[in-house]
PDB file of C-alpha atoms in Angstrom:
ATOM      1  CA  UNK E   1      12.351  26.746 -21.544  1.00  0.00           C
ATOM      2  CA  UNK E   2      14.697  29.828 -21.431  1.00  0.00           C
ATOM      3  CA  UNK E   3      13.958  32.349 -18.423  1.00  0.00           C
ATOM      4  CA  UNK E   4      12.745  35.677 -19.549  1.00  0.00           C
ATOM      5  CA  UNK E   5      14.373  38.573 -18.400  1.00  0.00           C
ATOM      6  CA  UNK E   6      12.542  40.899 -16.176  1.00  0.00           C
ATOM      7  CA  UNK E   7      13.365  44.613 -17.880  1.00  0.00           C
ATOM      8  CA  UNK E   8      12.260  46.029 -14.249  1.00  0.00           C
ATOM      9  CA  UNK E   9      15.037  43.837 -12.528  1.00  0.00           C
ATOM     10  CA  UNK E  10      17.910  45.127 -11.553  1.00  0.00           C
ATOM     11  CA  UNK E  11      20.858  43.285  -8.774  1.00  0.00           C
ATOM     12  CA  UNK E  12      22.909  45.342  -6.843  1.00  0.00           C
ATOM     13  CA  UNK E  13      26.023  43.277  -5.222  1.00  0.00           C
ATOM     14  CA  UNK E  14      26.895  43.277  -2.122  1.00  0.00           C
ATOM     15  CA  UNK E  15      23.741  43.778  -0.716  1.00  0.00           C
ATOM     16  CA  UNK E  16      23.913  45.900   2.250  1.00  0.00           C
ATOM     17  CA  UNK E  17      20.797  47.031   4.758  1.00  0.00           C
ATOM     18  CA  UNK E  18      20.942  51.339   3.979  1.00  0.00           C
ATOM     19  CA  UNK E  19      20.931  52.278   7.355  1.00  0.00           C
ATOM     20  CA  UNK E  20      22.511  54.556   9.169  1.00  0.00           C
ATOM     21  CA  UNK E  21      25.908  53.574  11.077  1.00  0.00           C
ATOM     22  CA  UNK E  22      26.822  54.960  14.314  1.00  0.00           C
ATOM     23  CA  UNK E  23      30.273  57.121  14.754  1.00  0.00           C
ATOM     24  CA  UNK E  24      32.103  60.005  13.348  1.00  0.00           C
ATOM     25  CA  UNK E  25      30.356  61.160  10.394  1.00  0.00           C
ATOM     26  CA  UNK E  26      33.065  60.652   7.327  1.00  0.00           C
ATOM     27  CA  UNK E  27      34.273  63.841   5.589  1.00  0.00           C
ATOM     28  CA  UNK E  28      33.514  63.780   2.524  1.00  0.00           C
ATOM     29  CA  UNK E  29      35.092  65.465  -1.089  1.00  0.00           C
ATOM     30  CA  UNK E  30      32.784  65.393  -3.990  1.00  0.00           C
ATOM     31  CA  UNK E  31      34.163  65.503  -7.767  1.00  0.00           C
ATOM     32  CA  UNK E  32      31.874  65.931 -10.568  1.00  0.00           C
ATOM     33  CA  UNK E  33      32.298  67.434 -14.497  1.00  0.00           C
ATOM     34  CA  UNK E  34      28.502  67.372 -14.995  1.00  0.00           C
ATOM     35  CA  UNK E  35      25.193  67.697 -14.074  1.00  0.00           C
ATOM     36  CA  UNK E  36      26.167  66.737 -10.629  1.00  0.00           C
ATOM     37  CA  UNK E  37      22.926  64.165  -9.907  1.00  0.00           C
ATOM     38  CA  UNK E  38      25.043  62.032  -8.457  1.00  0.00           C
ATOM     39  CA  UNK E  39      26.066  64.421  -6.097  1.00  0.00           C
ATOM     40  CA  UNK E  40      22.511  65.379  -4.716  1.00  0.00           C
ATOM     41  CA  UNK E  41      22.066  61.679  -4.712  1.00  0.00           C
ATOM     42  CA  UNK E  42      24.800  61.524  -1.768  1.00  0.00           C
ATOM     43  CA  UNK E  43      23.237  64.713  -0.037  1.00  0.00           C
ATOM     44  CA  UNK E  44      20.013  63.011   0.259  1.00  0.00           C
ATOM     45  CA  UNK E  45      21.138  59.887   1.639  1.00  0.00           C
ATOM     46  CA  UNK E  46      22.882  61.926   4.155  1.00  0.00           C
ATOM     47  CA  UNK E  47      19.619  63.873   5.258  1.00  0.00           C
ATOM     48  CA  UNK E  48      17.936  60.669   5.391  1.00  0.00           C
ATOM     49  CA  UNK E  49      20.045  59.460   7.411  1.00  0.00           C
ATOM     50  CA  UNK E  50      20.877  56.386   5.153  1.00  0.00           C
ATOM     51  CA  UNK E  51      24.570  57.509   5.477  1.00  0.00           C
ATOM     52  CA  UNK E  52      26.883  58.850   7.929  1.00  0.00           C
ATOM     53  CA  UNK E  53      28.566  61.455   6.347  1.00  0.00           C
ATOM     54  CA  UNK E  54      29.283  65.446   5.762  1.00  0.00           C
ATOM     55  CA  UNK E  55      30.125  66.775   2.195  1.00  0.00           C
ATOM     56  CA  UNK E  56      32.952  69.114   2.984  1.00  0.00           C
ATOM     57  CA  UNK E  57      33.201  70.740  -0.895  1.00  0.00           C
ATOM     58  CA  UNK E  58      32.607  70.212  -4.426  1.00  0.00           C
ATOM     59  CA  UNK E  59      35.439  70.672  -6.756  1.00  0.00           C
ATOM     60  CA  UNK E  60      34.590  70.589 -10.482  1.00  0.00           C
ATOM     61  CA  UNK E  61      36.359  71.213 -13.663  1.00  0.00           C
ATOM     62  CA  UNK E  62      33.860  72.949 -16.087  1.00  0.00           C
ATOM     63  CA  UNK E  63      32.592  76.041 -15.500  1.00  0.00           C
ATOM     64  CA  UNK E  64      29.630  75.762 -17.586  1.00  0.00           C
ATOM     65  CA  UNK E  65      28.061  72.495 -15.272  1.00  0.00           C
ATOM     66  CA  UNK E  66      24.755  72.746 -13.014  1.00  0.00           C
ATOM     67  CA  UNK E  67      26.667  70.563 -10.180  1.00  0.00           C
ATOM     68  CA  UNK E  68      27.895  73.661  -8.462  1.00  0.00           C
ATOM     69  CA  UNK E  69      24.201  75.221  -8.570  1.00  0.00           C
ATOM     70  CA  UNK E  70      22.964  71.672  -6.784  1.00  0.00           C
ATOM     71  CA  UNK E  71      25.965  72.068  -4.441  1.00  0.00           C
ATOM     72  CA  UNK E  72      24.468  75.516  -3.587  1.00  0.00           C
ATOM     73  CA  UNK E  73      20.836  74.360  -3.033  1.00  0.00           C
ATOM     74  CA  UNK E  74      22.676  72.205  -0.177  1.00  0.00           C
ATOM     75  CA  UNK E  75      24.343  74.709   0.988  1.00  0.00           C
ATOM     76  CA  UNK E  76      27.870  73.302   0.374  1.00  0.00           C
ATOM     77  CA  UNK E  77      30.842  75.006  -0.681  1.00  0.00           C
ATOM     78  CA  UNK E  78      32.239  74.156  -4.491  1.00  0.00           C
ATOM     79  CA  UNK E  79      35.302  75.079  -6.226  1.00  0.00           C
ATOM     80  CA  UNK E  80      36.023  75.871  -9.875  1.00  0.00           C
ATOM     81  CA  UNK E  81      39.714  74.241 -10.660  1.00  0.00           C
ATOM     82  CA  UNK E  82      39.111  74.499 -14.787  1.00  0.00           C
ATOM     83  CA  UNK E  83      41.196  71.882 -16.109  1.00  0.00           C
ATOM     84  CA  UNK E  84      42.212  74.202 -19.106  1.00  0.00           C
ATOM     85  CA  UNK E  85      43.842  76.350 -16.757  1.00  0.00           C
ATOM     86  CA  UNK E  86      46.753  74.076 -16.058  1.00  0.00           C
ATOM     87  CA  UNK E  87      49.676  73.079 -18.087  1.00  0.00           C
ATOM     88  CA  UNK E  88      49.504  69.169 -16.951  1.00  0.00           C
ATOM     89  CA  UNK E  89      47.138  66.745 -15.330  1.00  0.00           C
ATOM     90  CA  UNK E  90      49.808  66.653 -12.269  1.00  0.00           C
ATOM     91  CA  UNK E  91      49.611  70.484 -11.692  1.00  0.00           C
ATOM     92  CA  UNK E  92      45.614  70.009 -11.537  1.00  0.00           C
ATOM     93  CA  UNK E  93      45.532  67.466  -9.709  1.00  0.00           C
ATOM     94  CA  UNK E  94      48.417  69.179  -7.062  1.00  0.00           C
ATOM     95  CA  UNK E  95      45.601  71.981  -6.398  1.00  0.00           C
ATOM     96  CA  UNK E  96      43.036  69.209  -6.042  1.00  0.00           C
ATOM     97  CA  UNK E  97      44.797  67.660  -3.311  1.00  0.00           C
ATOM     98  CA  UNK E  98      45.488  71.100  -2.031  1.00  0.00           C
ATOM     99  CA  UNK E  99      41.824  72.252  -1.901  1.00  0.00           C
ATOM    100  CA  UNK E 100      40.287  68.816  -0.472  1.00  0.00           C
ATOM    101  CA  UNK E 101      43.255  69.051   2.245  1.00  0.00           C
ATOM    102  CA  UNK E 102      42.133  72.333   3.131  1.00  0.00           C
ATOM    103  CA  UNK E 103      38.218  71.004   3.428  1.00  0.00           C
ATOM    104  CA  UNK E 104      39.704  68.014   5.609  1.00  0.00           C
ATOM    105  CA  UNK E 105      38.472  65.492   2.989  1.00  0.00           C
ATOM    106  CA  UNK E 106      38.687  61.642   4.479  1.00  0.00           C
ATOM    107  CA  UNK E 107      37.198  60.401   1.101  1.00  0.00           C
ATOM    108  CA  UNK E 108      37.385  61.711  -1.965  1.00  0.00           C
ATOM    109  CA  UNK E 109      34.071  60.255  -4.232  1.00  0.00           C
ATOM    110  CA  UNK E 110      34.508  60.809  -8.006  1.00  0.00           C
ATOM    111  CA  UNK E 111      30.709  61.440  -8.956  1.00  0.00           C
ATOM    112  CA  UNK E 112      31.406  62.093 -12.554  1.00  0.00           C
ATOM    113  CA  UNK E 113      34.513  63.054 -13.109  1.00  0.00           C
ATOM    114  CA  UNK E 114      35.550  62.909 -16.699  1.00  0.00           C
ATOM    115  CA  UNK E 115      39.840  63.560 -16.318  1.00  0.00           C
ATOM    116  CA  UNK E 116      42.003  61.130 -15.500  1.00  0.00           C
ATOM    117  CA  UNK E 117      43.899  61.771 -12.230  1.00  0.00           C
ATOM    118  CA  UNK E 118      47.866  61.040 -11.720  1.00  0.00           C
ATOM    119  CA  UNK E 119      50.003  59.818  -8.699  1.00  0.00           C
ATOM    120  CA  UNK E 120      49.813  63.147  -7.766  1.00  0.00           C
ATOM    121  CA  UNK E 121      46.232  62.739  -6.260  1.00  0.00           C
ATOM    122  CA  UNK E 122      46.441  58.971  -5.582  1.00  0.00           C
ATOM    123  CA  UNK E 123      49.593  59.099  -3.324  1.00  0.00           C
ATOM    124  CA  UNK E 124      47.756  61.985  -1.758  1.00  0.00           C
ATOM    125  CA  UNK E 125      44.508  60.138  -0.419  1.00  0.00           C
ATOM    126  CA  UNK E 126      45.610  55.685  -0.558  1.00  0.00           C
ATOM    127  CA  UNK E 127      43.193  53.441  -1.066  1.00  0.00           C
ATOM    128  CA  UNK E 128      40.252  56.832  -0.243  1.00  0.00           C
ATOM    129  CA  UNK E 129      39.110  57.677  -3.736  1.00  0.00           C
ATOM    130  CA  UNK E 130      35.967  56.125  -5.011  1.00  0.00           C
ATOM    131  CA  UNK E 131      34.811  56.396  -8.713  1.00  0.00           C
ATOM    132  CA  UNK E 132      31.598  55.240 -10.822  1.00  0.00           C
ATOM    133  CA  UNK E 133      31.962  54.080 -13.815  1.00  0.00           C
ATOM    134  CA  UNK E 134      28.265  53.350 -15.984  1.00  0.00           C
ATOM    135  CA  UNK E 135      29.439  49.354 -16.406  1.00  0.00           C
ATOM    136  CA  UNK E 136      30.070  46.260 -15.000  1.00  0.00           C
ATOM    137  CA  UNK E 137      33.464  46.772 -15.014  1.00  0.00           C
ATOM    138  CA  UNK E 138      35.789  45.231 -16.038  1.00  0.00           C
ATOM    139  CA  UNK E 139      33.766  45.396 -18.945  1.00  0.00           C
ATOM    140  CA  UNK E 140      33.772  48.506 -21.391  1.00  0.00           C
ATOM    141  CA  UNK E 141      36.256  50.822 -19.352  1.00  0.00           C
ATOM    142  CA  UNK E 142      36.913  54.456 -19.822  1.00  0.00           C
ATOM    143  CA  UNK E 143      34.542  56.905 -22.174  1.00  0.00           C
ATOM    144  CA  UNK E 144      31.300  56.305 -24.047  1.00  0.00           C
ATOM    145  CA  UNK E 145      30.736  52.980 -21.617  1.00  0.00           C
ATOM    146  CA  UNK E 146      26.814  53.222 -22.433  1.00  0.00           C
ATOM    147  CA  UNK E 147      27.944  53.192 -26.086  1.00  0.00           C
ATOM    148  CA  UNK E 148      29.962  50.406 -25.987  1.00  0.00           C
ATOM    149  CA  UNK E 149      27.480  48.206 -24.440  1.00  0.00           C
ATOM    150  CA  UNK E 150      24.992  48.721 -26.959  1.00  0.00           C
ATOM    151  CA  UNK E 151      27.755  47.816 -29.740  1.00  0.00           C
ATOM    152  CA  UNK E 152      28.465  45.006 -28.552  1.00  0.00           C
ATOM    153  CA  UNK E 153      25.323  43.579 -27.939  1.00  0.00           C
ATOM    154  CA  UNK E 154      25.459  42.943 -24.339  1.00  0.00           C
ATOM    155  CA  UNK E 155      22.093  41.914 -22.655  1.00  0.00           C
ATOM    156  CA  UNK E 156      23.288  42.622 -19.319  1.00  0.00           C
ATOM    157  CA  UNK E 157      25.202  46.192 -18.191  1.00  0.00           C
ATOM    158  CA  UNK E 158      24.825  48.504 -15.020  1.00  0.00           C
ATOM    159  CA  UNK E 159      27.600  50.595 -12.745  1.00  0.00           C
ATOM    160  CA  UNK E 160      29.975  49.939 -10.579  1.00  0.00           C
ATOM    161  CA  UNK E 161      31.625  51.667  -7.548  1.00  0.00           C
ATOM    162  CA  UNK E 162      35.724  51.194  -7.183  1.00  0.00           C
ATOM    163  CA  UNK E 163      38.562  52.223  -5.569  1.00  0.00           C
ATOM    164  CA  UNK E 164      40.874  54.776  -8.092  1.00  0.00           C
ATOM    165  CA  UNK E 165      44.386  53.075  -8.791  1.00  0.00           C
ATOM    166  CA  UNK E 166      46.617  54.477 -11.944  1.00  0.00           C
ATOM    167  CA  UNK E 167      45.201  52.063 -14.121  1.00  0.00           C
ATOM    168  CA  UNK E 168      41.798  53.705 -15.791  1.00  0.00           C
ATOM    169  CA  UNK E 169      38.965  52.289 -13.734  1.00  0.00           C
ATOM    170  CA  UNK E 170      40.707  48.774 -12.897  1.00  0.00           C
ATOM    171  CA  UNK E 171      40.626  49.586  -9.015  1.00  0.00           C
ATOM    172  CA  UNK E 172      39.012  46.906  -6.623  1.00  0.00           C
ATOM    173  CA  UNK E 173      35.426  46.886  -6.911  1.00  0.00           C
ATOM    174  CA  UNK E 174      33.104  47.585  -3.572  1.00  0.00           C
ATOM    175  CA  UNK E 175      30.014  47.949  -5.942  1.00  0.00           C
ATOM    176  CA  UNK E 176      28.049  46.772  -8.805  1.00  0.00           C
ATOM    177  CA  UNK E 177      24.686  46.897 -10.166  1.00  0.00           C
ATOM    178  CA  UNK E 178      23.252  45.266 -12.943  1.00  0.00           C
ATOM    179  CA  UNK E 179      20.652  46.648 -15.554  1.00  0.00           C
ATOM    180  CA  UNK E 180      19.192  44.484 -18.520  1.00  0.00           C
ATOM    181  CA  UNK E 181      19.444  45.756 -21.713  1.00  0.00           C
ATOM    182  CA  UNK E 182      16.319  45.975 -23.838  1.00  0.00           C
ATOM    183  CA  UNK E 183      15.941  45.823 -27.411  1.00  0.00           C
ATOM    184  CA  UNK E 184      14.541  48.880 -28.285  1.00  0.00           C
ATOM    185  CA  UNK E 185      17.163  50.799 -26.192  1.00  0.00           C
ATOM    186  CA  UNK E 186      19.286  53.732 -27.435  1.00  0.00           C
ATOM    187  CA  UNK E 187      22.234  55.454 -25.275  1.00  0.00           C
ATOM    188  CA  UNK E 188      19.800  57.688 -23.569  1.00  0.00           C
ATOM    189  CA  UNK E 189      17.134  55.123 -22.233  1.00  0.00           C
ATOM    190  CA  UNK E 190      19.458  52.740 -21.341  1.00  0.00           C
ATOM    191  CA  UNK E 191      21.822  55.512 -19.513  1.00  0.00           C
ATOM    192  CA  UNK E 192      18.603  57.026 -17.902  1.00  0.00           C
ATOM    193  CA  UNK E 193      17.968  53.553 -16.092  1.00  0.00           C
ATOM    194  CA  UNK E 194      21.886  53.007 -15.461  1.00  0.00           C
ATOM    195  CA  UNK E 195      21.806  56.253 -13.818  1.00  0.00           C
ATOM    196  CA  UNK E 196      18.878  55.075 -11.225  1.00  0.00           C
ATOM    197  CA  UNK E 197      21.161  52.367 -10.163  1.00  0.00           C
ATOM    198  CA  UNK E 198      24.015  54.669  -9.768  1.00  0.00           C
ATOM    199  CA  UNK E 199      22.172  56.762  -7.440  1.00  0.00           C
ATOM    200  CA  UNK E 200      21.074  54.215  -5.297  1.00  0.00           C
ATOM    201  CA  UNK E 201      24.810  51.840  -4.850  1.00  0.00           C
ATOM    202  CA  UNK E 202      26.646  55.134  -4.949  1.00  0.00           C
ATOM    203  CA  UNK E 203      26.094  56.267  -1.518  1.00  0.00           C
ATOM    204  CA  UNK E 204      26.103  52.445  -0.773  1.00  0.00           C
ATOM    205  CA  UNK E 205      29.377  52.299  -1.218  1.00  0.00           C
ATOM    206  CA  UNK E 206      30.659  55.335   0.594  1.00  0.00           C
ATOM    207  CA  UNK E 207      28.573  53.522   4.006  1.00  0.00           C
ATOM    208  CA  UNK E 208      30.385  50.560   3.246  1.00  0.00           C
ATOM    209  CA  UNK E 209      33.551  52.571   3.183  1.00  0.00           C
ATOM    210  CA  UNK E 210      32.464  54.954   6.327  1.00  0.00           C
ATOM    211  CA  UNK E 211      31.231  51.420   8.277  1.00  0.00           C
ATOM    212  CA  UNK E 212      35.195  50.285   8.054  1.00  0.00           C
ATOM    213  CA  UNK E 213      36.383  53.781   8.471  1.00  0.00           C
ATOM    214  CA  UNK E 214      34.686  53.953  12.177  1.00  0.00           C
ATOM    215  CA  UNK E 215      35.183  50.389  12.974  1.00  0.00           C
TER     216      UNK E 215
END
């Protein structure tokens, strides 16, 4: 007899006990192009003490987003570098590095940031910029990832947590959880419940990251 697949089960990998680690807390640079949940999600697990860490700023790229409002709640500074302001991804991302090295930024998380980013901001910060990407990559990279998923008729999808290389989300993985897919799911439901997962392996991933930073 085939297993069912429990809709409510969903496997995060590596498995990691969320509490706090001892040490320096790790300065943290938050990027987002949205709605900025993803954000808050870090902020929490820093007051709960789930994650040894300070935001230092939020830099985002549309002016019309609700992240900066959540950064605000927190009080936490956040920065507007609109993307349409500059004549190339390079000369953005020179003013990223610039405002992140002025806010002493160890780690640089990509919570929903929707550019690509150039050498510029790699060479800047090696191997210390984290993205999440709504798959299990390296399935269905770049844009509409939900989307894809759903077209291809995938039973199994979720998130993952990397490191950012040149290559569009191809970076080593420190992350992943998986979601089922259910039959009656559209782009919204399913990225609703992705979206829980992110939250939780998210700031995961920056302990795991702040555990080796201190050791």
């Amino acid at each position: 007899m085939t297993p069912r697949l429990d809709s409510t089960v969903c496997l995060v990998s590596p498995s990691i006990d969320p509490t706090f680690c001892p040490g320096t807390p790790l300065k943290l640079g938050i990027m987002a192009s949205g709605n900025g949940s993803n954000f808050e999600a870090i902020a929490q697990a820093i007051k709960d003490e789930k994650l040894n860490a300070q935001i230092q700023v939020l830099v985002y790229n549309n002016p019309e987003v609700y992240a900066p409002v959540r950064a605000a709640n927190w009080g936490i500074p956040s920065v507007l570098l609109n993307h349409r302001d500059y004549n190339s991804r390079e000369d953005l991302d020179r003013q990223i590095v610039k405002t992140l090295q002025q806010y002493d930024v160890e780690l640089v998380v990509m919570a929903g940031w929707m550019r690509l980013v150039s050498s510029v901001l790699i060479d800047a910060f090696p191997n210390k910029i984290i993205n999440l990407h709504p798959s299990l990559l390296p399935s269905f990279k770049g844009s509409r990832a939900v989307e894809q998923a759903l077209l291809t008729g995938v039973k199994i999808t979720g998130c993952t947590v990397h490191l950012v290389c040149l290559e569009m989300d191809s970076g080593q993985i420190l992350m992943q959880a998986a979601v089922p897919v259910l039959a009656n799911d559209t782009p919204e439901t399913l990225h609703a419940r992705i979206q829980v997962q992110e939250h939780k392996i998210l700031p995961q991933a920056i302990a795991l990251f702040a555990e080796s930073f201190n050791s």
